[in-house]
Amino acid sequence: MKSLQELTRPNIWNLSPYSCARNEFKGTNAVAFLDANESPYNPPYNRYPDPLQTELKQLIAQMKGLPAENIFLGNGSDEAIDLVYRCFCEPEKDNVVAIAPTYGMYRVCADINNVEYRSVDLDHQYQLSAEKMLQACDAHTKVIWLCSPNNPTGNNLDTEQIGQLLREFSGIVVIDEAYADFSTYPSFRHAIDQYPQIIVLQTLSKAWASAALRVGMAFASTDIIAIFNKVKYPYNINLPAQKEAIDILNRRFDVDEWVRLVLLERSRLIAAFRELPFCQQVFPTDANFFLTRVTDAQAIYDYLVSRGIIVRNRRNVRLCEECLRITIGTKSENAALLSALRQFNN
Ligand SMILES: *Cc1c(COP(=O)(O)O)cnc(C)c1O
């Protein structure tokens, strides 16, 4: 691995961050907080929230088995994705290499930050080739984007191939594990001591059933987390989101049960899909959705919309021709989907 200083944009490496009032005074038992130009009325919303989300991070640290210093919390994982570019990639000079197909935000954030995005096709089983990824890299490749389980394909990437990338690539490797809670594969967050270039992304938006809160997690070396913390907006997670996130994390037995139900429904739905006359293939999945190849994705998509059922049409995505991505819903939502599809004839 290159040194973190070599990988970081010089302006970011040299940045003196904004120091907010809540950062400078660490105590809690003052007579009066007259340091931040807040209103004295309307508690608790009159006060700026904890910029480093200490209480929430402690809970996540316990649950994930990592020190709080190895955790960054963002306004969704999307904030962490954008920060990777802003911290490590010099516009018009550096580039990133990503698998394809994958989550669209990696490319959108590259475009916003004016950073070259190189995509490398997965094979026909949607598997990663470390060799092909490395061939796409050059001296200006700062970041490799991986997503496992991958979106929109649903499958886990091969652990051996990821391992080879970690050994042979000299830059940052982001492993987006948004769907890890549905998967049996171990998380790469436990490998950050062995491979300090890893950034693992997870989120409260999927299995934790809290997409509205906008809380995403990044697990990485303390040095990478420190860079993220100096570049992020000071109060990037608002107070209600911090509180509700603590609430949902304390309800992990409910969440475990929801995951169990989704996985049960997933196998039921996939089995039923395989019997539908227009279904050509259901791809293996370790997430709360599956990708299916059908005879006419547009016709089925339009028909479902006319019945008030919205799925994701991926027919225009390379390697996903004639594919629909279907999220697992409740038992009754899934029943409505199946009953509509059984009445479809083209
Ligand atoms: C849904 C999803 C996310 C979640 O993003 P948030 O901003 O945390 O809601 C991240 N990565 C992938 C691959 C996803 O599918």
XYZ file of C-alpha atoms and ligand atoms in Angstrom:
361
model
C 0.000 0.000 0.000
C 1.127 3.545 -0.694
C 1.351 5.773 2.361
C -1.890 7.513 3.337
C -0.222 10.845 2.645
C 0.562 9.767 -0.939
C -3.052 8.677 -1.390
C -4.645 11.806 0.077
C -5.166 15.001 -1.915
C -2.509 17.503 -0.728
C -5.100 20.204 0.097
C -6.981 17.709 2.282
C -3.830 16.392 3.939
C -2.878 19.965 4.854
C -6.386 21.115 5.794
C -6.993 22.706 9.180
C -10.595 21.759 9.825
C -13.355 24.034 11.073
C -13.507 23.849 14.820
C -17.070 24.146 16.059
C -18.120 25.323 19.508
C -19.340 21.836 20.452
C -15.913 20.417 19.568
C -13.898 22.899 21.579
C -15.705 22.550 24.900
C -15.933 18.855 25.764
C -17.620 19.097 29.185
C -21.355 18.715 29.748
C -21.906 20.427 33.092
C -21.633 24.128 32.369
C -23.951 26.713 33.943
C -24.753 28.215 30.561
C -23.802 27.365 26.997
C -23.255 30.779 25.446
C -20.646 29.680 22.939
C -22.549 28.692 19.794
C -25.089 31.470 19.161
C -27.924 29.023 19.738
C -31.334 29.984 21.068
C -31.829 29.297 24.800
C -35.425 28.179 24.005
C -37.027 25.049 22.525
C -34.872 22.248 23.958
C -33.512 19.868 22.840
C -33.619 21.171 19.268
C -32.079 24.535 20.132
C -28.679 22.867 20.552
C -26.317 21.700 17.828
C -26.027 17.910 17.884
C -22.877 15.991 18.832
C -20.609 16.416 15.779
C -18.926 13.053 16.390
C -22.071 11.113 17.423
C -20.275 9.673 20.474
C -23.187 7.796 22.049
C -24.411 6.301 18.776
C -20.887 5.282 17.793
C -20.318 3.570 21.136
C -23.361 1.398 20.520
C -22.245 0.584 16.975
C -18.717 -0.128 18.226
C -20.064 -2.689 20.708
C -22.306 -4.313 18.140
C -19.718 -4.438 15.371
C -16.766 -5.384 17.596
C -14.618 -2.419 16.569
C -13.345 0.632 18.493
C -15.373 3.835 17.963
C -12.237 5.459 16.467
C -12.531 3.076 13.520
C -16.081 4.262 12.740
C -17.311 7.161 10.641
C -21.015 7.974 10.443
C -22.420 9.760 7.433
C -25.676 11.145 6.084
C -26.269 7.755 4.493
C -23.442 5.689 2.996
C -23.792 8.124 0.137
C -21.939 10.737 2.192
C -19.034 8.346 2.737
C -18.975 7.530 -1.000
C -18.684 11.222 -1.840
C -16.033 11.749 0.863
C -13.842 9.042 -0.671
C -13.611 11.159 -3.826
C -13.207 14.464 -2.024
C -10.443 13.121 0.222
C -8.415 10.939 -2.134
C -9.085 11.828 -5.787
C -7.638 14.889 -7.481
C -10.116 16.016 -10.189
C -8.894 15.557 -13.775
C -5.812 13.707 -12.541
C -6.665 10.649 -10.466
C -9.002 7.837 -11.443
C -10.974 5.045 -9.795
C -11.707 1.493 -10.953
C -15.062 -0.145 -10.217
C -16.880 -3.380 -10.978
C -19.814 -3.290 -13.409
C -22.698 -3.604 -13.038
C -22.882 -2.088 -9.579
C -24.453 0.653 -7.455
C -24.890 3.837 -9.492
C -23.684 6.330 -6.882
C -20.002 5.458 -7.339
C -20.142 6.797 -10.892
C -22.403 9.775 -10.112
C -20.048 10.940 -7.359
C -17.067 10.463 -9.698
C -18.799 12.644 -12.286
C -19.696 15.296 -9.711
C -16.109 15.395 -8.493
C -14.737 15.332 -12.062
C -12.785 12.134 -11.451
C -12.296 9.512 -14.168
C -14.364 6.371 -13.530
C -13.141 3.117 -15.098
C -15.557 0.225 -15.000
C -14.549 -3.403 -15.399
C -17.233 -5.914 -16.314
C -17.919 -8.787 -13.967
C -18.079 -12.189 -15.672
C -21.346 -13.873 -16.646
C -21.788 -15.238 -13.140
C -21.330 -11.610 -11.979
C -17.999 -12.563 -10.432
C -14.962 -10.402 -9.889
C -11.601 -10.974 -11.579
C -8.820 -9.355 -9.544
C -6.523 -9.673 -12.559
C -8.879 -7.667 -14.816
C -9.335 -4.977 -12.155
C -5.574 -4.635 -11.688
C -5.060 -4.369 -15.453
C -7.421 -1.368 -15.500
C -5.341 0.436 -12.839
C -2.454 2.799 -13.449
C -0.243 5.075 -11.346
C -3.173 7.493 -10.874
C -5.705 4.913 -9.640
C -6.502 5.898 -6.070
C -9.565 3.783 -5.323
C -11.128 0.438 -6.249
C -14.901 0.156 -5.701
C -16.350 -3.224 -4.727
C -19.847 -4.021 -3.561
C -20.620 -7.341 -1.860
C -23.373 -8.508 -1.890
C -23.497 -6.539 -5.107
C -26.351 -4.325 -6.255
C -28.153 -4.985 -8.669
C -26.938 -8.583 -9.014
C -27.423 -9.734 -5.402
C -24.414 -12.061 -5.200
C -21.358 -11.906 -2.967
C -18.028 -11.254 -4.627
C -15.423 -13.990 -4.380
C -13.420 -13.574 -1.158
C -10.214 -14.934 -2.751
C -10.373 -12.382 -5.555
C -10.943 -9.556 -3.064
C -7.970 -10.866 -1.092
C -5.765 -10.738 -4.178
C -6.807 -7.130 -4.838
C -5.994 -6.198 -1.257
C -2.544 -7.752 -1.563
C -1.663 -6.339 -4.973
C -3.358 -2.931 -5.254
C -1.503 -0.003 -3.686
C -4.502 2.321 -3.138
C -7.799 2.415 -1.235
C -10.239 -0.501 -1.600
C -13.847 0.330 -0.714
C -16.040 -2.688 0.032
C -19.692 -1.640 0.159
C -21.515 -4.113 2.410
C -24.935 -2.405 2.419
C -26.583 -5.845 2.284
C -24.195 -7.687 4.628
C -26.925 -8.308 7.227
C -28.719 -10.568 4.744
C -25.577 -12.475 3.867
C -23.747 -15.409 5.395
C -20.326 -14.124 4.274
C -18.109 -12.576 6.956
C -17.628 -8.796 6.810
C -14.289 -7.326 5.740
C -14.440 -4.821 8.615
C -12.394 -7.251 10.718
C -9.576 -7.082 8.153
C -8.827 -3.351 8.507
C -5.850 -3.987 10.818
C -4.342 -6.451 8.371
C -5.144 -4.287 5.283
C -5.188 -0.622 6.340
C -6.342 0.474 2.864
C -9.831 -1.038 3.343
C -12.923 1.117 3.782
C -16.011 -0.991 4.566
C -19.421 0.651 4.098
C -22.578 -0.470 5.879
C -25.891 1.303 6.433
C -29.033 1.479 8.543
C -31.041 1.829 5.297
C -31.621 -1.835 4.432
C -31.791 -4.618 7.051
C -32.080 -2.018 9.836
C -35.227 -0.698 8.169
C -34.281 2.956 8.666
C -33.621 4.455 5.233
C -35.417 7.657 6.273
C -32.878 8.389 9.014
C -29.951 8.692 6.593
C -27.299 6.982 8.688
C -24.451 5.165 6.969
C -21.295 3.701 8.490
C -17.729 3.479 7.284
C -15.227 1.202 9.045
C -11.579 1.983 8.378
C -8.193 2.674 9.957
C -8.160 5.466 12.544
C -6.087 7.553 10.110
C -8.694 7.312 7.338
C -11.519 8.030 9.800
C -9.648 11.120 11.013
C -9.442 12.419 7.424
C -13.174 11.830 6.894
C -13.942 13.623 10.144
C -12.067 16.742 9.170
C -13.708 16.958 5.728
C -17.342 16.142 6.626
C -19.871 18.856 7.480
C -19.542 19.477 11.223
C -23.101 18.391 12.122
C -23.712 15.802 9.438
C -26.107 13.624 11.469
C -28.987 15.579 12.971
C -30.245 15.029 16.500
C -33.498 13.157 15.689
C -31.530 10.811 13.404
C -28.955 10.119 16.139
C -31.734 9.391 18.640
C -33.776 7.182 16.326
C -30.632 5.322 15.249
C -29.882 4.519 18.904
C -33.477 3.318 19.265
C -33.363 0.956 16.300
C -29.951 -0.421 17.315
C -31.449 -1.270 20.695
C -34.177 -3.217 18.914
C -31.830 -5.678 17.290
C -34.058 -8.653 18.103
C -36.867 -7.088 16.068
C -34.398 -6.457 13.274
C -33.145 -10.065 13.415
C -36.745 -11.205 13.104
C -37.375 -8.889 10.119
C -34.277 -10.244 8.392
C -35.456 -13.806 9.054
C -38.870 -13.032 7.559
C -37.356 -11.355 4.495
C -35.085 -14.356 3.875
C -38.031 -16.738 4.240
C -40.100 -14.689 1.805
C -37.131 -14.475 -0.541
C -36.893 -18.230 -0.978
C -40.669 -18.513 -1.369
C -40.769 -15.758 -3.987
C -37.792 -17.100 -5.942
C -39.285 -20.594 -6.036
C -42.554 -19.141 -7.360
C -40.718 -17.006 -9.946
C -38.974 -20.058 -11.366
C -42.426 -21.448 -12.249
C -43.555 -18.344 -14.167
C -43.592 -18.998 -17.939
C -41.714 -15.776 -18.839
C -39.002 -16.202 -16.187
C -35.773 -17.375 -17.789
C -33.418 -17.123 -14.868
C -33.216 -16.052 -11.247
C -29.675 -15.108 -10.251
C -28.248 -16.266 -6.908
C -28.712 -13.657 -4.200
C -27.449 -12.937 -0.705
C -29.456 -9.695 -0.362
C -33.065 -8.575 0.225
C -33.736 -8.529 -3.518
C -33.118 -10.697 -6.526
C -32.332 -10.144 -10.154
C -34.345 -12.093 -12.694
C -34.054 -12.380 -16.467
C -37.417 -12.460 -18.224
C -38.579 -12.676 -21.838
C -39.648 -9.022 -22.060
C -38.580 -6.875 -19.121
C -40.192 -3.671 -20.416
C -43.594 -5.294 -21.014
C -43.615 -6.915 -17.573
C -42.386 -3.737 -15.921
C -45.107 -1.637 -17.609
C -47.766 -4.205 -16.790
C -46.760 -4.233 -13.118
C -46.808 -0.423 -12.990
C -50.357 -0.503 -14.390
C -51.231 -2.789 -11.461
C -49.616 -0.390 -8.988
C -46.562 -2.583 -8.359
C -43.179 -0.984 -8.897
C -40.030 -3.034 -9.464
C -36.673 -1.883 -10.793
C -36.168 -2.193 -14.530
C -32.489 -2.941 -15.222
C -32.838 -3.863 -18.894
C -30.625 -0.967 -19.986
C -27.749 -1.958 -17.701
C -24.932 -3.865 -19.400
C -24.901 -7.567 -18.437
C -28.461 -7.111 -17.066
C -30.283 -7.193 -20.409
C -33.989 -8.106 -19.933
C -33.532 -8.105 -16.161
C -35.769 -6.864 -13.390
C -34.583 -6.309 -9.833
C -37.214 -7.204 -7.288
C -37.119 -6.173 -3.642
C -38.603 -8.600 -1.112
C -41.654 -7.027 0.520
C -44.101 -8.236 3.143
C -45.886 -11.537 2.663
C -48.956 -9.726 1.304
C -46.965 -7.438 -1.014
C -45.164 -10.458 -2.428
C -48.480 -12.275 -2.835
C -49.868 -9.281 -4.747
C -46.813 -9.345 -7.041
C -47.178 -13.059 -7.742
C -50.898 -12.879 -8.301
C -50.447 -10.007 -10.790
C -47.687 -11.892 -12.616
C -49.750 -15.071 -12.860
C -52.354 -13.034 -14.754
C -49.782 -11.609 -17.158
C -49.928 -12.831 -20.723
C -48.241 -11.185 -23.645
C -28.924 1.006 -0.698
C -27.469 1.030 -0.861
C -26.678 1.865 -0.072
C -27.316 2.682 1.013
O -27.085 3.983 0.887
P -27.560 4.939 2.086
O -27.055 6.250 1.601
O -26.867 4.450 3.327
O -29.042 4.843 2.188
C -25.318 1.841 -0.221
N -24.735 1.027 -1.119
C -25.474 0.196 -1.873
C -24.799 -0.728 -2.794
C -26.851 0.187 -1.783
O -27.560 -0.630 -2.559
